[in-house]
Coordinates of N, CA and C in Angstrom, one line a residue:
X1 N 96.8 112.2 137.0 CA 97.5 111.1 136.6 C 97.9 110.2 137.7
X2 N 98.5 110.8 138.8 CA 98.4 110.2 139.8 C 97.4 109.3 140.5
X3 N 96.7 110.0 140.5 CA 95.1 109.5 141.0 C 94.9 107.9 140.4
X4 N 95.0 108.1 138.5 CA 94.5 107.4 137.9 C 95.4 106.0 138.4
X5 N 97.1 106.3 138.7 CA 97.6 105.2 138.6 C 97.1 104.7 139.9
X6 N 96.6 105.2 140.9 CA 96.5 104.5 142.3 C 95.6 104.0 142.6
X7 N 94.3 104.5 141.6 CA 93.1 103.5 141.5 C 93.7 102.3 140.8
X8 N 94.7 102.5 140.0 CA 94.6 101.7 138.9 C 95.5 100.1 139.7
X9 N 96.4 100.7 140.8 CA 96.9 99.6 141.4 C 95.9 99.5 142.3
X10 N 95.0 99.9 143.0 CA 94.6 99.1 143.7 C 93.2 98.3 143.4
X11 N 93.0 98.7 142.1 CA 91.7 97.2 141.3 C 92.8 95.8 141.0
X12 N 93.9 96.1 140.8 CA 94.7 95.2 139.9 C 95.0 94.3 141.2
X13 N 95.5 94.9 142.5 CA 95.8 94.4 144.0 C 94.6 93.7 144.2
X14 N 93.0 94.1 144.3 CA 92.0 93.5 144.9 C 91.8 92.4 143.6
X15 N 91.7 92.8 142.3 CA 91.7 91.4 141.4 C 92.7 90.1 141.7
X16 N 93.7 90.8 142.1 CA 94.8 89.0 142.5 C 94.4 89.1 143.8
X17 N 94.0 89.6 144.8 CA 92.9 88.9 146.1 C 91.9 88.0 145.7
X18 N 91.1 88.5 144.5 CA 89.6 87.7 144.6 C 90.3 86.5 143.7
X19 N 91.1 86.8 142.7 CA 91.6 85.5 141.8 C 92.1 84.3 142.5
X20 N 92.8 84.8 143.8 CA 93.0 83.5 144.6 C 92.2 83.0 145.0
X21 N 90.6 83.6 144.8 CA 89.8 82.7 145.8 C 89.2 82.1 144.6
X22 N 89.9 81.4 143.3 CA 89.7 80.7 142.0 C 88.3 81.2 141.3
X23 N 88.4 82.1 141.4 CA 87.4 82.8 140.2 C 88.2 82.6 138.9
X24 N 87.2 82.1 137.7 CA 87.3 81.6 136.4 C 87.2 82.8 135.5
X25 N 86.4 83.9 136.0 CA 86.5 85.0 134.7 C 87.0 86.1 135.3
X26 N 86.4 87.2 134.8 CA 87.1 88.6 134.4 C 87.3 88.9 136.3
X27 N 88.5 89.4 136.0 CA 89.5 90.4 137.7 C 89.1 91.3 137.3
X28 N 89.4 92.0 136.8 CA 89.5 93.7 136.7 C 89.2 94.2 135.2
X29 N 89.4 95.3 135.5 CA 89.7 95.9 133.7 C 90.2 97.6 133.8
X30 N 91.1 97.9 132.7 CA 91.3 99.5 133.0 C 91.4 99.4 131.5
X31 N 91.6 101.5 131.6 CA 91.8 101.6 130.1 C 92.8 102.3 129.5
X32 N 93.2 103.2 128.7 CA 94.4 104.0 128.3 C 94.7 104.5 126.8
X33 N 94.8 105.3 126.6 CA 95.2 105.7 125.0 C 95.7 104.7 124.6
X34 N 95.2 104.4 123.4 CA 95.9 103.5 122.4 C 97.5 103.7 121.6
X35 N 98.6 102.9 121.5 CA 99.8 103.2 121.4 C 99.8 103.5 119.9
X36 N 100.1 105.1 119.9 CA 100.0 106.2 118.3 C 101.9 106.2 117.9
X37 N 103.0 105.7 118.8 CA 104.0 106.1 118.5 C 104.4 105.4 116.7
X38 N 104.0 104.3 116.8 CA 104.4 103.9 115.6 C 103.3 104.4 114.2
X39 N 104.1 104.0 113.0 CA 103.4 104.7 111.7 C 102.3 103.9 111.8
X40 N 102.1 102.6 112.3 CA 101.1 101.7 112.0 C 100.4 101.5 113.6
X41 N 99.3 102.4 113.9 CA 98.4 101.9 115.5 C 97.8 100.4 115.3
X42 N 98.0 100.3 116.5 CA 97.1 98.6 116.9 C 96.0 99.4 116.7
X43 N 94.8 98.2 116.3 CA 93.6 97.5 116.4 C 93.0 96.6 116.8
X44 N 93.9 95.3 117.2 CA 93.6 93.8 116.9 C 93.8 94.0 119.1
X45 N 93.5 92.2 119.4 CA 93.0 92.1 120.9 C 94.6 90.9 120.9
X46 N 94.8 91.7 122.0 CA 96.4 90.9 122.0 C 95.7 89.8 123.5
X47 N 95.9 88.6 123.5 CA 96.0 87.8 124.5 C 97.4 87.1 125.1
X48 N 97.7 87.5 126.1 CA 99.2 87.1 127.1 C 98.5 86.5 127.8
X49 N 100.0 85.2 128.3 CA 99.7 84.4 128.8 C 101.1 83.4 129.1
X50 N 100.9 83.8 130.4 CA 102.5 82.6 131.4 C 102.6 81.6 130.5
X51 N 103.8 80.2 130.5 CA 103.7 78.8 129.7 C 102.8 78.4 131.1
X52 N 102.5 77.5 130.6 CA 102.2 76.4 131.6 C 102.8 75.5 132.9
X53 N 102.5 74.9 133.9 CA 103.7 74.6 134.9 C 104.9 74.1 134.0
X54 N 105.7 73.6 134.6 CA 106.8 73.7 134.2 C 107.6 72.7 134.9
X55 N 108.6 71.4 134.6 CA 109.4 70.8 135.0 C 110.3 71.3 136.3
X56 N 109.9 71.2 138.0 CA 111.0 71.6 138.6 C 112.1 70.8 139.3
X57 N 111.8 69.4 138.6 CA 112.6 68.5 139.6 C 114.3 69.0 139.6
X58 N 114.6 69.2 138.4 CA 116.3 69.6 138.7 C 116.3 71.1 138.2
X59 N 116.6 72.0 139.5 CA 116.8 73.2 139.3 C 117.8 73.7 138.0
X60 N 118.7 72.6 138.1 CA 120.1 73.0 136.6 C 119.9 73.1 135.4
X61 N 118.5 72.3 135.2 CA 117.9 72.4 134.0 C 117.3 74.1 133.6
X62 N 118.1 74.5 132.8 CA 118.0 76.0 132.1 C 116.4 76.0 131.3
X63 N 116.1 74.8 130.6 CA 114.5 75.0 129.2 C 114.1 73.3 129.6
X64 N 113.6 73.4 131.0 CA 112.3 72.2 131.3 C 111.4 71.9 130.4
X65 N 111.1 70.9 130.5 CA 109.8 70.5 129.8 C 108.5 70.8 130.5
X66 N 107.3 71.0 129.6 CA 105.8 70.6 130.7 C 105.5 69.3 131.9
X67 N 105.6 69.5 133.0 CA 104.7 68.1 133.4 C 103.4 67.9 132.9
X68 N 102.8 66.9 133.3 CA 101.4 66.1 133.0 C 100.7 67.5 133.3
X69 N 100.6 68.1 134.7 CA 99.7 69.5 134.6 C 99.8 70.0 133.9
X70 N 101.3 70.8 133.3 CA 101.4 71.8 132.7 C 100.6 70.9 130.9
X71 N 100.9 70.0 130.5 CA 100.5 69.6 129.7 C 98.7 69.7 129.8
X72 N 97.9 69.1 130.9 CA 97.0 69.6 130.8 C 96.0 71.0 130.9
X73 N 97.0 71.9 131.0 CA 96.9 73.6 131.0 C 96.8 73.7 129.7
X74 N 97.8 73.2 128.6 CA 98.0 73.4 127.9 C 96.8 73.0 126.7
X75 N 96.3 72.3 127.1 CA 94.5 71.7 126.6 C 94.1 72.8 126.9
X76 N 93.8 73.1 128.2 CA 92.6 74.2 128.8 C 92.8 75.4 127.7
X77 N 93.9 75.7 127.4 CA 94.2 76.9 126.7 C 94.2 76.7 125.5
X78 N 93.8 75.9 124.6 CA 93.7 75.0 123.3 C 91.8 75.4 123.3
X79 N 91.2 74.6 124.7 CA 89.4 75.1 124.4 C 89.7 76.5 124.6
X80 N 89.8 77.3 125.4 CA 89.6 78.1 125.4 C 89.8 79.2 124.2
X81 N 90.5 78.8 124.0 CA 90.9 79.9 122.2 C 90.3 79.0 121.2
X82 N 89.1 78.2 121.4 CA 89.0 77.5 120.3 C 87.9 78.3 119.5
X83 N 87.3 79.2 120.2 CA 86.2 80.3 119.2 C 86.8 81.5 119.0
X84 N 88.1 81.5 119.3 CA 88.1 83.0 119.1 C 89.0 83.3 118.1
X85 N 89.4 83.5 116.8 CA 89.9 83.6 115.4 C 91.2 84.1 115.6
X86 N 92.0 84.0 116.2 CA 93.3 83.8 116.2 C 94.1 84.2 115.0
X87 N 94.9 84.9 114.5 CA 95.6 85.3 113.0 C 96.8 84.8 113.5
X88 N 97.1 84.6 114.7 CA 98.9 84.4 114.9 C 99.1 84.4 116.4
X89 N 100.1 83.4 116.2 CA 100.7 83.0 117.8 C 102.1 83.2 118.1
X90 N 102.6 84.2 119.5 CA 103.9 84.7 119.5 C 104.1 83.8 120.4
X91 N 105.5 82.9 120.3 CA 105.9 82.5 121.3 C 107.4 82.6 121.5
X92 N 108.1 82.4 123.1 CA 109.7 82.1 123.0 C 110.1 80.9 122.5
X93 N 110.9 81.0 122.7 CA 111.9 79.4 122.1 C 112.2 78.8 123.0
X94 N 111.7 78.8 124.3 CA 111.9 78.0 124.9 C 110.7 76.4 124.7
X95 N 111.0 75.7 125.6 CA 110.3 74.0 125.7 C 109.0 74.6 126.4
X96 N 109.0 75.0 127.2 CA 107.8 75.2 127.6 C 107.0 76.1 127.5
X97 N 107.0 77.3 126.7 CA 106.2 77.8 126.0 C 105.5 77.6 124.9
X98 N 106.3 76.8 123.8 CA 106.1 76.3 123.1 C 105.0 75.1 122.9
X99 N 105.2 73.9 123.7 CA 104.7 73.2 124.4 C 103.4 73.6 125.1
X100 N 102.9 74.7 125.5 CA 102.2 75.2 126.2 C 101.0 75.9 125.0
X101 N 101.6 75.9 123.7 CA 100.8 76.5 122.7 C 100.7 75.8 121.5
X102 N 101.0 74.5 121.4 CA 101.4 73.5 120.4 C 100.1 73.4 119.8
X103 N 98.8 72.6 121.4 CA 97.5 72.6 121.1 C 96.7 73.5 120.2
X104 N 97.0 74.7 120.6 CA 96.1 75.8 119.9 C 96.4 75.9 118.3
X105 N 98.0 75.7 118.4 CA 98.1 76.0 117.4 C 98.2 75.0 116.1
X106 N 98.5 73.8 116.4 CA 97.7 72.4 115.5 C 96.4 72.8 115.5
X107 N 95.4 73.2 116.6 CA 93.8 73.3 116.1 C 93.9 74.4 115.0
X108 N 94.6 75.5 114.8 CA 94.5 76.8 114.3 C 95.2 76.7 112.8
X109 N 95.7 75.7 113.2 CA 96.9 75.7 112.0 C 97.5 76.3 111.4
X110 N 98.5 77.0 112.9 CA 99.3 78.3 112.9 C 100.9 77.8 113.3
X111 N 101.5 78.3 112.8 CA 103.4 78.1 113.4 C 103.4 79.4 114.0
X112 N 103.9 79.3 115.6 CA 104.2 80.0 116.0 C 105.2 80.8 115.6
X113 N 105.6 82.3 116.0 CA 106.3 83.5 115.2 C 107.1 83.6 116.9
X114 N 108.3 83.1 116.6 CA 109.7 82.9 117.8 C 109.8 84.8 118.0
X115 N 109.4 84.8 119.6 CA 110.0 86.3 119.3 C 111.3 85.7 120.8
X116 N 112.0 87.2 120.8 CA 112.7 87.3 121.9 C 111.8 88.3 123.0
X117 N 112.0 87.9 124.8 CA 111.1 88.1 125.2 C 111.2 89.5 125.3
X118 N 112.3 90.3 125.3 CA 112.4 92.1 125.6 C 112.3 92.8 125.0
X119 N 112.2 91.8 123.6 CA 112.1 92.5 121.8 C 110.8 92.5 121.1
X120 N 110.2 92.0 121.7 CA 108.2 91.8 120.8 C 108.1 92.9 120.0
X121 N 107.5 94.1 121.1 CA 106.5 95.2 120.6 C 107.7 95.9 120.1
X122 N 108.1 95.7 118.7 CA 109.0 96.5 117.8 C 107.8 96.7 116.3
X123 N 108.7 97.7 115.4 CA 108.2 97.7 114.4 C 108.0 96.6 113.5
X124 N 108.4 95.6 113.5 CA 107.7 94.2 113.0 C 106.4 93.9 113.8
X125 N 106.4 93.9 115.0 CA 105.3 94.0 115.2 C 104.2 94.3 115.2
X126 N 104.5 96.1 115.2 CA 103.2 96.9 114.6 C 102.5 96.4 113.0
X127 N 104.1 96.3 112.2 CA 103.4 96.0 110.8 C 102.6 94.7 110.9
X128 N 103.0 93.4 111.3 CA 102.7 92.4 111.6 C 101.2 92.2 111.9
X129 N 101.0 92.7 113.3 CA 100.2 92.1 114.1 C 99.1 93.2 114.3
X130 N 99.0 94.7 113.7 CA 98.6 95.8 114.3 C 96.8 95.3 114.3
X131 N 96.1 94.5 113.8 CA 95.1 94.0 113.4 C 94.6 92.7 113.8
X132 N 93.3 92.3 114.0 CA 93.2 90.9 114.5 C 93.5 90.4 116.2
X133 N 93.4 88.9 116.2 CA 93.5 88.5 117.7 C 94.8 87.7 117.8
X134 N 95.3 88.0 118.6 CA 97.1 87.6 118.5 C 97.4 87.1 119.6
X135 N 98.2 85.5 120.2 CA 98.3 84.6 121.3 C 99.6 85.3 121.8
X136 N 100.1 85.6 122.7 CA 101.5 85.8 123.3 C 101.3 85.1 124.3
X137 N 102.9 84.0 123.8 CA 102.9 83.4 125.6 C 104.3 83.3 126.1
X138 N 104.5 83.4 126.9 CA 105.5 84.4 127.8 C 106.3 83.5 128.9
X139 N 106.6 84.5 129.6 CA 107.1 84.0 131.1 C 106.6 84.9 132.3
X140 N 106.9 84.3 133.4 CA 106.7 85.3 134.7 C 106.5 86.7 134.7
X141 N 108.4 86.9 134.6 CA 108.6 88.2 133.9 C 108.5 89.0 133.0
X142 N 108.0 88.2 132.0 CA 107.9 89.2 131.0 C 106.8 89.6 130.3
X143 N 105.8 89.0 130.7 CA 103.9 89.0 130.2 C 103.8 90.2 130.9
X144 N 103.9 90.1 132.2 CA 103.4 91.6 132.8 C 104.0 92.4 132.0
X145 N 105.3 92.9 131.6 CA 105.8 93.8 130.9 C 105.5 93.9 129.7
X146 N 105.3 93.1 129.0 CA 104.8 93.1 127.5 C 103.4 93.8 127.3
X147 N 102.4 93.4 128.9 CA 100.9 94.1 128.8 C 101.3 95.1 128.9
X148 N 102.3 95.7 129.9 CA 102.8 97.3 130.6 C 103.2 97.7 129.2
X149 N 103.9 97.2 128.3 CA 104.1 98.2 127.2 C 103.2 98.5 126.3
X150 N 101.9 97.4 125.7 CA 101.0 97.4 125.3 C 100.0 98.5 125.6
X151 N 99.8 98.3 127.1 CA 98.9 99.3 127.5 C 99.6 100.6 128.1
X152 N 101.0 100.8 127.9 CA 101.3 102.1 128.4 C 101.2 102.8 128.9
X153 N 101.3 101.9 130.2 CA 101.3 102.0 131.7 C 103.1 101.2 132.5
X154 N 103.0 101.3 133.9 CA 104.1 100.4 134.3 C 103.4 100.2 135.8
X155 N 102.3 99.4 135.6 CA 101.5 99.0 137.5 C 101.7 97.4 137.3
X156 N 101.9 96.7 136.4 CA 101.3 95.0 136.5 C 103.5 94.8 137.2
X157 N 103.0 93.4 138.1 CA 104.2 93.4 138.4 C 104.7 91.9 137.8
X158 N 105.8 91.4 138.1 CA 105.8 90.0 137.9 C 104.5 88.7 138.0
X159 N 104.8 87.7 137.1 CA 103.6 86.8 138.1 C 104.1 85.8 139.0
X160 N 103.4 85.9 139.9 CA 104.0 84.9 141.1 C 104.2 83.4 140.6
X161 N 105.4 82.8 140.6 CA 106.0 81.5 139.9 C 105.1 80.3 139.9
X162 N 104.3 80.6 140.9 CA 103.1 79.1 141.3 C 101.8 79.5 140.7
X163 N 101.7 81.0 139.8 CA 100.5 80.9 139.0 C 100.9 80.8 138.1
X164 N 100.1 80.2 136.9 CA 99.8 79.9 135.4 C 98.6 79.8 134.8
X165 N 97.8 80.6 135.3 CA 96.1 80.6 135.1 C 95.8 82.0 134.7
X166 N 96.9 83.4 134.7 CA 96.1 84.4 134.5 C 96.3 84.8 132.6
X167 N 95.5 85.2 132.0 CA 95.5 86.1 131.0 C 95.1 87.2 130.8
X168 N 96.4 88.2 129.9 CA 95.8 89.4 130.5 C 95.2 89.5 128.6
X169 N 94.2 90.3 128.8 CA 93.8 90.7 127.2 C 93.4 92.2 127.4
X170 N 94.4 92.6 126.2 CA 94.6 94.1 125.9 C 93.8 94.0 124.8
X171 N 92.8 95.0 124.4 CA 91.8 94.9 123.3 C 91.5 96.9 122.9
X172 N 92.5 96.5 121.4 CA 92.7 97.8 121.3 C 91.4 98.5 120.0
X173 N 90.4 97.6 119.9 CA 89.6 97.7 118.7 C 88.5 99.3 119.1
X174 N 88.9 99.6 120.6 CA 88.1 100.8 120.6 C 88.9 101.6 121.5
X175 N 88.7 103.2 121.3 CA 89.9 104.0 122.4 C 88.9 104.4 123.5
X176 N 89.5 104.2 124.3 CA 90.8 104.1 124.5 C 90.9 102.5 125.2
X177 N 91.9 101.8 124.8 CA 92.3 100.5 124.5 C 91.8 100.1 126.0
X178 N 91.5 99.0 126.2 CA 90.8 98.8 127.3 C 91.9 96.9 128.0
X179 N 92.3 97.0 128.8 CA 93.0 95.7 129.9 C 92.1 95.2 130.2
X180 N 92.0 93.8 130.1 CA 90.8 92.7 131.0 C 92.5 92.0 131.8
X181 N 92.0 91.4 133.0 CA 92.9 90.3 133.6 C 91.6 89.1 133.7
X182 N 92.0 87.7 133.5 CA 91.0 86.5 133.8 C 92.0 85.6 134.2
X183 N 91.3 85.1 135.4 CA 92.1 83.7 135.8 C 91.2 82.4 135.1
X184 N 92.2 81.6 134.5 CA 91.1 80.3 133.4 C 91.9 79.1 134.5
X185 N 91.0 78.3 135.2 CA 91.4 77.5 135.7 C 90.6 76.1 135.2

């Protein structure tokens, strides 16, 4: 077990090496038993994902808005889910999360499902979402954690504040559930 986790940090360490050097697709990938604790197991491919940059001119401001970047991230992330069948989009309540999934979700013609960020993966969720391709978008801190609970593990750490290009996709449709990381720039 040991073993596995120290391989397992150090593909995830050499993936955010190579991803700085703006690679567009797949960093890494690992795998792990699928989560059996609830009555209802996943099946469906969960995609996480940072908001988009983010307003920093006044630090006091608590729920910034997108800048013009972050707005155009917010497109990139609109094509890029534009073939993939989507059943539902989790997002916070904050401005820039939201904002950051507006796109996708006018193409999809989906209302985003407000979660809280430490509360997701509960039993509404399992009943909910256990099936299909599901958008989560997040923050810094809590995408890595949400994948760490998903995949049932604890190696992904924070994302560093000046990225907003990675997604992680947990894809639980075969066991044992399998992590992709991709940087979409």
């Amino acid at each position: 077990m040991r073993s596995t986790r120290h391989t397992l940090s150090i593909l995830l360490i050499s993936a955010f090496i190579f991803g700085c050097q703006n690679h567009s697709k797949i960093e890494t990938d690992s795998s792990v038993n699928p989560i059996v604790d609830s009555e209802t197991a996943l099946s469906g491919v969960y995609y996480l994902i940072r908001h988009a940059e983010k307003d920093r001119a006044n630090p006091k401001v608590k729920d910034p808005e997108l800048i013009p970047a972050g707005l155009e991230r917010a497109q990139k992330w609109q094509q890029y889910f534009d073939s993939i069948p989507l059943a539902g989009i989790y997002s916070t309540s904050y401005k820039r999360t939201l904002q950051t999934i507006i796109p996708t979700a006018a193409q999809k013609s989906l209302n985003p499902i407000i979660y809280e960020p430490l509360d997701l993966v509960n039993d509404d969720f399992y009943t909910r979402s256990s099936q299909g391709h599901w958008l989560i978008v997040g923050h810094s801190n809590t995408i890595p954690q949400l994948t760490n609970t998903l995949m049932r593990m604890d190696t992904l750490n924070d994302i560093p504040d000046s990225l907003n290009s990675r997604l992680y996709r947990v894809d639980y449709r075969s066991n044992p559930a399998t992590l992709r990381l991709f940087h979409i720039e």
